PDB file of C-alpha atoms in Angstrom:
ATOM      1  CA  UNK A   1     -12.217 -10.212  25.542  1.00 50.00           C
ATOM      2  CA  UNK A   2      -8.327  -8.943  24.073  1.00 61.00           C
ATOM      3  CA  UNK A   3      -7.987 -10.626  20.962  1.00 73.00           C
ATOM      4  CA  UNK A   4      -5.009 -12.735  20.359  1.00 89.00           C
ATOM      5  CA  UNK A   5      -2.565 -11.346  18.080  1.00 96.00           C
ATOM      6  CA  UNK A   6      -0.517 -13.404  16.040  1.00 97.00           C
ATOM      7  CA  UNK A   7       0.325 -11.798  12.746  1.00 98.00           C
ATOM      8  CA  UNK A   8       1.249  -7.832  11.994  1.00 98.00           C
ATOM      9  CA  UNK A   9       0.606  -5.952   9.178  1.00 98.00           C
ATOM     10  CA  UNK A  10       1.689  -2.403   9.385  1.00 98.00           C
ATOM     11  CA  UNK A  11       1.685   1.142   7.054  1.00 97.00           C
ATOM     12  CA  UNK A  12       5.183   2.673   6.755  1.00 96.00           C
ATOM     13  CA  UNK A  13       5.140   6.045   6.482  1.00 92.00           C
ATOM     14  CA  UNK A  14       3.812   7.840   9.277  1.00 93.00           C
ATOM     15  CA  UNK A  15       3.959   4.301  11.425  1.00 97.00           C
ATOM     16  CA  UNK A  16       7.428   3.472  11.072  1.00 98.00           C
ATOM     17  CA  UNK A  17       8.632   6.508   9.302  1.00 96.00           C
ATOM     18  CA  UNK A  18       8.763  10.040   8.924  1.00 89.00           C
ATOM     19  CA  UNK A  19      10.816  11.797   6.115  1.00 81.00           C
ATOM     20  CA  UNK A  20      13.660   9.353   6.133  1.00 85.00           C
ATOM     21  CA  UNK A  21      13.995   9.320   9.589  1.00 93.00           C
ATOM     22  CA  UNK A  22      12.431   6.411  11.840  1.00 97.00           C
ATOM     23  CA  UNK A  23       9.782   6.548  14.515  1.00 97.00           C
ATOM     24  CA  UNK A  24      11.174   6.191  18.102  1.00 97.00           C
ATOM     25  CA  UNK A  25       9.760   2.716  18.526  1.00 98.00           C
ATOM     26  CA  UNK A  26       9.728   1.836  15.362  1.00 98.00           C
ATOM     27  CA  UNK A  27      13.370   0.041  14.948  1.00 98.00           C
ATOM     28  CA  UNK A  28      12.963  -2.237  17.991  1.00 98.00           C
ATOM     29  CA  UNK A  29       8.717  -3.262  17.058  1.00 98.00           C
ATOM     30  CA  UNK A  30      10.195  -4.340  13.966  1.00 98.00           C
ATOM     31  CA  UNK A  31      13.336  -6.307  15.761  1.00 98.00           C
ATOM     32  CA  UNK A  32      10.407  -7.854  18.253  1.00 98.00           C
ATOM     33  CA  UNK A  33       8.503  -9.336  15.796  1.00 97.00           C
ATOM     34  CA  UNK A  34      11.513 -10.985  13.854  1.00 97.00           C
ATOM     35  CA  UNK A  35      12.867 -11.667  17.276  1.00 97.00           C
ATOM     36  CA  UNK A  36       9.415 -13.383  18.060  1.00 97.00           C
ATOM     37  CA  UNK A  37       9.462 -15.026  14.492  1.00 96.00           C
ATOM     38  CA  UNK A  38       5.863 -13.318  14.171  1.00 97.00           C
ATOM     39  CA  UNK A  39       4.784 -13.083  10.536  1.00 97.00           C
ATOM     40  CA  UNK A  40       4.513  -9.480   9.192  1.00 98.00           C
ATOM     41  CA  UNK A  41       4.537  -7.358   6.585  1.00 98.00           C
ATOM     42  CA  UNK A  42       5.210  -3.786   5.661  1.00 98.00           C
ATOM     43  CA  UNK A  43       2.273  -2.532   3.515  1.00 97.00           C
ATOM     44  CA  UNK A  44       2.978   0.665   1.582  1.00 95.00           C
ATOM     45  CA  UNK A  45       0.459   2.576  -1.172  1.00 94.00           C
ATOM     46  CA  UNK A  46       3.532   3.464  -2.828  1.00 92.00           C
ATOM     47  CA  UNK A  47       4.604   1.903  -5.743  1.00 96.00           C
ATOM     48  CA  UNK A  48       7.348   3.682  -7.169  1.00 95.00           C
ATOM     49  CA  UNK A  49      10.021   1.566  -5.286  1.00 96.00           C
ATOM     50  CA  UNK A  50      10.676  -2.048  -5.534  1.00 97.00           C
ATOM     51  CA  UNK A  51      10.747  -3.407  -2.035  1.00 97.00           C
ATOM     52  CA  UNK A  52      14.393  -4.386  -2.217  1.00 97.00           C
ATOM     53  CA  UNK A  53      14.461  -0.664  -2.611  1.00 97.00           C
ATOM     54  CA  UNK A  54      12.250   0.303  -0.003  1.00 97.00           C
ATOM     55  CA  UNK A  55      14.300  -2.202   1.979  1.00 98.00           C
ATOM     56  CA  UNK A  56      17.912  -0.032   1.471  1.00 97.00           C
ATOM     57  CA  UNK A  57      15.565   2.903   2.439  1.00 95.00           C
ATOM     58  CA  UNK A  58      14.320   1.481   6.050  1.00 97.00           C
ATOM     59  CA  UNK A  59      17.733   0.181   6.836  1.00 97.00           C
ATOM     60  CA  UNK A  60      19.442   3.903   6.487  1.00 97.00           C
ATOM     61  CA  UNK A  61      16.868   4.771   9.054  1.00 96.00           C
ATOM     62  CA  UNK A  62      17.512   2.135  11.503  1.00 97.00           C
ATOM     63  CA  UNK A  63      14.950  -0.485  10.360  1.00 98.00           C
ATOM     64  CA  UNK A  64      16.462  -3.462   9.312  1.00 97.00           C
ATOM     65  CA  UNK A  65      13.671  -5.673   7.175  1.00 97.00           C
ATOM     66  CA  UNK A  66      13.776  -8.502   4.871  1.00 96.00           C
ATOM     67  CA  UNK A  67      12.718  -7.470   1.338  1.00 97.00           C
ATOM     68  CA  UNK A  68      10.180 -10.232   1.489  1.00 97.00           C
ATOM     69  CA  UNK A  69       8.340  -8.616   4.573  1.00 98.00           C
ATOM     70  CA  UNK A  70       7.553  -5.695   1.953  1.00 98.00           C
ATOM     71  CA  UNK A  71       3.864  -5.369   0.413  1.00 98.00           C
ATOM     72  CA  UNK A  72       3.401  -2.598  -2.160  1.00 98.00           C
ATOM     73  CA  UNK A  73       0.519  -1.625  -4.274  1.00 97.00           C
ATOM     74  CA  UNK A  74       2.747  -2.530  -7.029  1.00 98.00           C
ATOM     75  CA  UNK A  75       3.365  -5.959  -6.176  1.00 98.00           C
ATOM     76  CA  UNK A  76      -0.361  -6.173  -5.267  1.00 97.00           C
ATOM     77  CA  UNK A  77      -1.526  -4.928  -8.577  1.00 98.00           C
ATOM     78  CA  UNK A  78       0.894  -7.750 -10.277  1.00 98.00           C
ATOM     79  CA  UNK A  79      -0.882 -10.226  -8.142  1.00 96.00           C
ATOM     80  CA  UNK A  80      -4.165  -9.554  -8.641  1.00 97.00           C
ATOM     81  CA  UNK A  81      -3.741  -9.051 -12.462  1.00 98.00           C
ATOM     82  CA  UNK A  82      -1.604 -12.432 -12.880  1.00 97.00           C
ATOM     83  CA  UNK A  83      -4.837 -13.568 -10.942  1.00 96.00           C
ATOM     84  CA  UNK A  84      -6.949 -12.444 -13.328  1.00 97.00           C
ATOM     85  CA  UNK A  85      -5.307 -12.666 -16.464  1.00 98.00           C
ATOM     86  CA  UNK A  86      -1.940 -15.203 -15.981  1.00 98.00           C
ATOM     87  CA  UNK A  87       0.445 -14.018 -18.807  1.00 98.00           C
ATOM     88  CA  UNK A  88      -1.311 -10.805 -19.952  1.00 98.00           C
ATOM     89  CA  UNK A  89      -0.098  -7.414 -21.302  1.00 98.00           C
ATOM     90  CA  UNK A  90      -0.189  -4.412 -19.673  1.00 98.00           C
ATOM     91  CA  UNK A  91       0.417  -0.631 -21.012  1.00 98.00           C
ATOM     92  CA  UNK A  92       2.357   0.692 -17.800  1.00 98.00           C
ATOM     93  CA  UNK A  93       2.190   4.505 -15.837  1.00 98.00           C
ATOM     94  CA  UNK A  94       4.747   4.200 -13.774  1.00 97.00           C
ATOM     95  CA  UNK A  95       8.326   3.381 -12.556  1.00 97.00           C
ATOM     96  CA  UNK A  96      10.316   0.259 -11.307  1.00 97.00           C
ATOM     97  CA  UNK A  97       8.229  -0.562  -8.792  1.00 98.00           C
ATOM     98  CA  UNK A  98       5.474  -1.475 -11.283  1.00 98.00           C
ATOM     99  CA  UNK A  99       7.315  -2.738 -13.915  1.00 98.00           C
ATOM    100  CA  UNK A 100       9.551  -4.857 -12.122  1.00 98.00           C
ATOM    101  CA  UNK A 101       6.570  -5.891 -10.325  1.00 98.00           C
ATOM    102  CA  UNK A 102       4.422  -6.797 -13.530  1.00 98.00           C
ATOM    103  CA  UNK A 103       7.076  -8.174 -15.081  1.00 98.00           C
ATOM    104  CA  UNK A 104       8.235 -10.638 -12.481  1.00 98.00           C
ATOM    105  CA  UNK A 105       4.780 -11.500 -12.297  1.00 98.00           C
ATOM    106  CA  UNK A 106       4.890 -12.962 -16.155  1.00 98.00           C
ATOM    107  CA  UNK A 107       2.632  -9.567 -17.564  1.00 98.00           C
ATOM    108  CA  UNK A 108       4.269  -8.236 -21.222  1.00 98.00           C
ATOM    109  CA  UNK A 109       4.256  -4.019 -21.234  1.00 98.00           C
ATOM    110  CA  UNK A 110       3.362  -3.119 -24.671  1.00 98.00           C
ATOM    111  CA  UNK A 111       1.537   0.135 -26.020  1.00 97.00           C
ATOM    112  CA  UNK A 112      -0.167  -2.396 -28.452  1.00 97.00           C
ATOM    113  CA  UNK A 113      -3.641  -3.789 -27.749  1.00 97.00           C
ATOM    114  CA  UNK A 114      -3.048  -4.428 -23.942  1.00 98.00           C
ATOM    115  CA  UNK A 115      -5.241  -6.580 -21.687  1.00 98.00           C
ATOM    116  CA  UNK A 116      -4.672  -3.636 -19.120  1.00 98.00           C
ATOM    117  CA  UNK A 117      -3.624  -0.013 -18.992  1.00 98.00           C
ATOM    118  CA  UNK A 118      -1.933  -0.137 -15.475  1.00 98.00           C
ATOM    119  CA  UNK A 119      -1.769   3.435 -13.660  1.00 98.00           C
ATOM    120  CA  UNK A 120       0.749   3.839 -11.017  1.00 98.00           C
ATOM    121  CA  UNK A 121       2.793   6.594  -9.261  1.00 95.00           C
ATOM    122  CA  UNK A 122       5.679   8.582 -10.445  1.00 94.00           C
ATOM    123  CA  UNK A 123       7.471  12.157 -10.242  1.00 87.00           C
ATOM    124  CA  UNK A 124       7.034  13.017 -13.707  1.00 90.00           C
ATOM    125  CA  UNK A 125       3.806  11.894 -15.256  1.00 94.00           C
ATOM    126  CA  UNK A 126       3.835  12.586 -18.929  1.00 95.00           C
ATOM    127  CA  UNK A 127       0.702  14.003 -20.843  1.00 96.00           C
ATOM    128  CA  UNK A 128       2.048  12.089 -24.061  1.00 97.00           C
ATOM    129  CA  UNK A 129       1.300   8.674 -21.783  1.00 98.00           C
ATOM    130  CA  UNK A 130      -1.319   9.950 -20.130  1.00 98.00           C
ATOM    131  CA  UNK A 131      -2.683  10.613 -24.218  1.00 98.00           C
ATOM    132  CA  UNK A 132      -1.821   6.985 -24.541  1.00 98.00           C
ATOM    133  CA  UNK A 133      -3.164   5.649 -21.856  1.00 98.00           C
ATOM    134  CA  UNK A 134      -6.750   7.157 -22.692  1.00 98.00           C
ATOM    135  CA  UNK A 135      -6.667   5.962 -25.959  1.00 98.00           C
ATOM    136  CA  UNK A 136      -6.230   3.160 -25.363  1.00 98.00           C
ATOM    137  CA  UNK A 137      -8.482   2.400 -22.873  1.00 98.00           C
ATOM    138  CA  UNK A 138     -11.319   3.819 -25.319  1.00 98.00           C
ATOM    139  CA  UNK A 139     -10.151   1.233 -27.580  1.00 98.00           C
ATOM    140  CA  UNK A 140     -11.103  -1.744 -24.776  1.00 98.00           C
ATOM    141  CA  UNK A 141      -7.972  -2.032 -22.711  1.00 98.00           C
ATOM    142  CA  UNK A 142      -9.432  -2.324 -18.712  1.00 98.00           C
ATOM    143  CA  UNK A 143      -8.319   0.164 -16.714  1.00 98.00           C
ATOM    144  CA  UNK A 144      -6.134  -0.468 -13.121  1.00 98.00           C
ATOM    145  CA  UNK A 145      -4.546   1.961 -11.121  1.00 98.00           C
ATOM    146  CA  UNK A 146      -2.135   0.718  -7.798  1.00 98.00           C
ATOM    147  CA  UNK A 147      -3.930   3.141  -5.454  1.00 96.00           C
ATOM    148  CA  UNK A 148      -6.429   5.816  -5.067  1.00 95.00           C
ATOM    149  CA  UNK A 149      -4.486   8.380  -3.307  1.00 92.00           C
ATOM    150  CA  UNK A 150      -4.844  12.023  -4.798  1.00 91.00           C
ATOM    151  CA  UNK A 151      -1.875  13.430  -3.274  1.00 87.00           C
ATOM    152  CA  UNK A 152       1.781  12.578  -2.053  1.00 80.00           C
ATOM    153  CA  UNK A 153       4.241  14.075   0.284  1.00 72.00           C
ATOM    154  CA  UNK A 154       7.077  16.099  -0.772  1.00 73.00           C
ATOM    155  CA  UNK A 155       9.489  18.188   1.125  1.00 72.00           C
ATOM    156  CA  UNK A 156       8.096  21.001  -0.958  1.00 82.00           C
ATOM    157  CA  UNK A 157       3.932  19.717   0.262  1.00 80.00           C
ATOM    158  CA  UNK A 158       1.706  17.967  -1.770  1.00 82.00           C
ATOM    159  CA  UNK A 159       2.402  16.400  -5.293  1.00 85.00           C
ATOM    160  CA  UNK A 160      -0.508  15.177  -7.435  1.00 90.00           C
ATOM    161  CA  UNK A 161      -1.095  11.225  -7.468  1.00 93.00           C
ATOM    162  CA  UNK A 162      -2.213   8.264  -9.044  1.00 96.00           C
ATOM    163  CA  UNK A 163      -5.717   8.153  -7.760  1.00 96.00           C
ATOM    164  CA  UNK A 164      -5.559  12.324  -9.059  1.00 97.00           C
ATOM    165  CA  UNK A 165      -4.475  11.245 -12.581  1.00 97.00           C
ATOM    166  CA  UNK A 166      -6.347   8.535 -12.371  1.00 98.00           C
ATOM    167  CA  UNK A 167      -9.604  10.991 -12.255  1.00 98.00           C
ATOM    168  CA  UNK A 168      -8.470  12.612 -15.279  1.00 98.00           C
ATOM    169  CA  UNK A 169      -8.548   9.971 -17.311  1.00 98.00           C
ATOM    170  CA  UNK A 170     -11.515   8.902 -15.857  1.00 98.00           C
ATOM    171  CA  UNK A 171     -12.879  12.323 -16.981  1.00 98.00           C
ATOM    172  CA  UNK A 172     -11.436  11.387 -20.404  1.00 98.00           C
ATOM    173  CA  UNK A 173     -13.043   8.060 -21.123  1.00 98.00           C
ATOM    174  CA  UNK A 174     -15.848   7.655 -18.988  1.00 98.00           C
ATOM    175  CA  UNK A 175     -14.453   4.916 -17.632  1.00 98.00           C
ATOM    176  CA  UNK A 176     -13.720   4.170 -13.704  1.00 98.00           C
ATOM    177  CA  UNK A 177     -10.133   2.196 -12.751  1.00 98.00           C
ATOM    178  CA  UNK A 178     -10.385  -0.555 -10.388  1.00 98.00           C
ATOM    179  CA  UNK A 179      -8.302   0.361  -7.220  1.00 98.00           C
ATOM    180  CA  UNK A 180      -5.760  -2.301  -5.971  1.00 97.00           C
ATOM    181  CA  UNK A 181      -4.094  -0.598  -3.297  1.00 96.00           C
ATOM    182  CA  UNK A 182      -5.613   0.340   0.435  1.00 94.00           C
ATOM    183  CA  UNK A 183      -8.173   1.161   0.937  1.00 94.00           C
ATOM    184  CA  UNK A 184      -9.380  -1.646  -0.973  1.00 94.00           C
ATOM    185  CA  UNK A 185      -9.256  -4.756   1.277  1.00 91.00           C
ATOM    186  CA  UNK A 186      -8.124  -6.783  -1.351  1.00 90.00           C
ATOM    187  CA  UNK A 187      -4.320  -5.445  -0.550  1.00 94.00           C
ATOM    188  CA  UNK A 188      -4.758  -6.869   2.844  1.00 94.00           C
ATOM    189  CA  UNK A 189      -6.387 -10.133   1.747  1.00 93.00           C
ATOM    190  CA  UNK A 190      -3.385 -10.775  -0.368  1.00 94.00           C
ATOM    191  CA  UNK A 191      -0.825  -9.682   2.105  1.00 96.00           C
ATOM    192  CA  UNK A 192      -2.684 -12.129   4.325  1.00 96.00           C
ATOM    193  CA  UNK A 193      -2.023 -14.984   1.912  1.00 95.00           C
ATOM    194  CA  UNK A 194       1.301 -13.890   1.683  1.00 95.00           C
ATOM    195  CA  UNK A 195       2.012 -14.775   5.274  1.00 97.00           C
ATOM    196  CA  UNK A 196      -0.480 -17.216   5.530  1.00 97.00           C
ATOM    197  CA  UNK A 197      -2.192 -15.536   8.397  1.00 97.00           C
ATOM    198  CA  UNK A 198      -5.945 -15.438   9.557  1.00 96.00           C
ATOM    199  CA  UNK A 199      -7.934 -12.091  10.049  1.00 95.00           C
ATOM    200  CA  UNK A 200      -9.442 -13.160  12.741  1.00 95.00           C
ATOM    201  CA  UNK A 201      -5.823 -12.926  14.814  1.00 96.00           C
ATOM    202  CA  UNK A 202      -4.081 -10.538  12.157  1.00 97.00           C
ATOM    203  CA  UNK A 203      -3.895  -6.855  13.407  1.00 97.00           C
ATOM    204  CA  UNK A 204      -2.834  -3.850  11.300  1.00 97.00           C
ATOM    205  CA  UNK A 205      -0.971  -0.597  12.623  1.00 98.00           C
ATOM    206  CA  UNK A 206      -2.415   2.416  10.751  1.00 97.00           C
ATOM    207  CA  UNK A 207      -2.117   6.244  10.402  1.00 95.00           C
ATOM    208  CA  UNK A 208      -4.897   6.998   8.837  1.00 93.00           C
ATOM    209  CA  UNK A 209      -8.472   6.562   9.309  1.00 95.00           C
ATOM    210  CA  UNK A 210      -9.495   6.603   5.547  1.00 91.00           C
ATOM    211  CA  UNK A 211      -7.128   3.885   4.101  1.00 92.00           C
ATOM    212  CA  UNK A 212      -5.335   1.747   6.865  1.00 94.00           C
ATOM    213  CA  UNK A 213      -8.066   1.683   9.672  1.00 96.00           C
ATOM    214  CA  UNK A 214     -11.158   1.786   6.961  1.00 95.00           C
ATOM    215  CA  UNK A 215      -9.621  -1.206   4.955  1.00 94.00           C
ATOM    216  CA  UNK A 216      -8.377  -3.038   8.221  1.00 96.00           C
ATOM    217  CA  UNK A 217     -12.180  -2.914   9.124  1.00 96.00           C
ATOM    218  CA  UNK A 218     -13.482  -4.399   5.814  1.00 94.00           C
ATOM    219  CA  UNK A 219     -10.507  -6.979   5.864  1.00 94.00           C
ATOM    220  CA  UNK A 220     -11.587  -8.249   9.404  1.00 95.00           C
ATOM    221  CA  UNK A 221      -8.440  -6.653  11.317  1.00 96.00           C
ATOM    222  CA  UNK A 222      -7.922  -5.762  14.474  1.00 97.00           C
ATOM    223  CA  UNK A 223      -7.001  -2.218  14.412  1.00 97.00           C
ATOM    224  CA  UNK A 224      -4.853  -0.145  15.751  1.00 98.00           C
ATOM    225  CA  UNK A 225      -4.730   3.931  14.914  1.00 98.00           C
ATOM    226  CA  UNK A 226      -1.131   5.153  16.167  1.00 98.00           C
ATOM    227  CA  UNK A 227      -0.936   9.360  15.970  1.00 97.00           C
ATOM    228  CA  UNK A 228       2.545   9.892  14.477  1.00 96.00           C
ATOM    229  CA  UNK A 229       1.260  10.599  11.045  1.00 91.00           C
ATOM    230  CA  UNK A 230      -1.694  11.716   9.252  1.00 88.00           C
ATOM    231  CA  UNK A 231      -4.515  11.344  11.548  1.00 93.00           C
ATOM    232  CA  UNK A 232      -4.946  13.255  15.007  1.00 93.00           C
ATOM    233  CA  UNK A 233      -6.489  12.263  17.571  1.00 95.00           C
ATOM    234  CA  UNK A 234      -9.439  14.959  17.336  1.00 96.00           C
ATOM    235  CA  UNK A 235     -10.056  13.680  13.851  1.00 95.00           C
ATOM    236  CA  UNK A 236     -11.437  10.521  14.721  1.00 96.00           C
ATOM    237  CA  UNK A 237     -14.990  11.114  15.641  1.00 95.00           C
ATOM    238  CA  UNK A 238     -15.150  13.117  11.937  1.00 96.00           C
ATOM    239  CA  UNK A 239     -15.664   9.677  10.933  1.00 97.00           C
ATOM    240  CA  UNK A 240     -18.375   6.989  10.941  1.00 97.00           C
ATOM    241  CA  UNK A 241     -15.661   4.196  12.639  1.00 97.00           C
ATOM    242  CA  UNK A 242     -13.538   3.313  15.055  1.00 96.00           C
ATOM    243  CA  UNK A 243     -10.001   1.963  15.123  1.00 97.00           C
ATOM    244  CA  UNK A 244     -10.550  -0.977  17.828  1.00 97.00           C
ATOM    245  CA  UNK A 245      -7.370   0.804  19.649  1.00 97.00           C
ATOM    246  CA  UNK A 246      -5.931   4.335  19.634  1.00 98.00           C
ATOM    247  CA  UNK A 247      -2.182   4.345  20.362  1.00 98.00           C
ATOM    248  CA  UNK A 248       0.197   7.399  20.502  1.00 98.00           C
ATOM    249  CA  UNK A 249       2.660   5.507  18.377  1.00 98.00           C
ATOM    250  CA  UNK A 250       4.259   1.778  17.641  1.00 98.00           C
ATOM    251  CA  UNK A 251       6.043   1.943  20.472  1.00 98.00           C
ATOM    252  CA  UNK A 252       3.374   1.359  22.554  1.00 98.00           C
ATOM    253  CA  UNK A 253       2.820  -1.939  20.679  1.00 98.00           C
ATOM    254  CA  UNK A 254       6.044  -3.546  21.312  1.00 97.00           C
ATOM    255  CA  UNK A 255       5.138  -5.315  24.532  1.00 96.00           C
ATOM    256  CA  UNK A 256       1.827  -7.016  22.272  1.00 94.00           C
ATOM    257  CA  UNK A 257       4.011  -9.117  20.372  1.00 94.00           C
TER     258      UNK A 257
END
């Protein structure tokens, strides 16, 4: 039986961009669904942007997005901790994205006594915070980081990330972060409540098998595994499950709105 698709959640890089530069497909899928008044979001592991940032970004490329159809990890991470702990502090690793984020969300950054030490991404992690951060996690702050990815893209390859600093202070302290970001299904639980949608007729629009498709699986999702980015197609028997539908890329998805 084909499912019935009413809601979209989709990755951005390697979905609906590459480098800068959008997918072929990737401009109109987005103008379909807003055409369609569908409810979407963009969900992105990165949290070094705001999304009114990540918004400018798209729209030089050709994808024109409301800010509000932007999930990050960062905006997660502020979610879950005003969840948690409404009105907390937080010693922060990281840039606008997760301070803005955390701050909007009602969260005081301190490097005194904090509820939290929050680890996020950035270009120029400092071993001075990094000092910090250990410390005072040792001393009982909890530890969060946005997402567990080791590495990043540059234009010059791989940069260490959060989830690879993460494991060094982990190393440090003994003590394990909790993971907001995908793969952890509570990013798409929360982006569901965000758009009030349903799991059972949500689908999400991956590129790779161990974040998007994995988490989509736990989260309920319909899948959908689309071969612009990270994954290849001979890749996906290396792993113990299945996207429920292998695309070449979004553009293929336009006419299931």
């Amino acid at each position: 039986m084909t499912r019935t698709i009413e809601s979209w959640l989709t990755d951005m890089d390697g979905v609906l961009v590459h480098e800068g530069h959008a997918i072929p497909g990737a401009a109109e899928f987005i103008r379909t669904l807003r055409d369609s008044e569908r409810p979407f979001l963009i969900l992105t592991n990165n949290s070094i942007f705001t999304a009114r940032d990540l918004r400018a970004r798209l729209y030089t490329s050709g994808i024109d997005v409301p800010e509000a159809s932007i999930w990050t990890s960062a905006l997660a991470t502020a979610q879950f901790l005003s969840d948690q702990v409404p009105g907390g502090s937080a010693y922060v690793i990281g840039e606008a994205g997760l301070t803005t984020a955390l701050y909007e969300a009602g969260y005081t950054l301190t490097e005194s006594d904090p509820d939290y030490v929050v680890l996020g991404e950035t270009r120029t992690y400092s071993f001075e915070a990094i000092t910090k951060a250990v410390r005072l996690i040792l001393g009982g702050a909890r530890f969060i980081c946005t997402n567990p990815d080791a590495t990043g893209p540059s234009a010059e390859g791989p940069l260490p990330a959060a989830g690879a600093v993460a494991a060094m202070i982990t190393r440090a302290t003994g003590r394990e972060p909790y993971f907001v970001g995908k793969p952890n299904p509570m990013m798409f639980r929360s982006a569901l409540n965000r758009i009030d949608a349903h799991s059972e007729s949500t689908a999400m629009i991956g590129d790779r098998m161990d974040t998007d498709v994995v988490a989509g699986i736990e989260a309920g999702l319909h899948t959908f595994l689309v071969l612009t980015g990270s994954t290849k197609l001979k890749d996906v028997d290396k792993y113990p499950f299945r996207p429920s539908t292998v695309v070449d890329s979004i553009a293929n998805l336009i006419e299931r709105i």
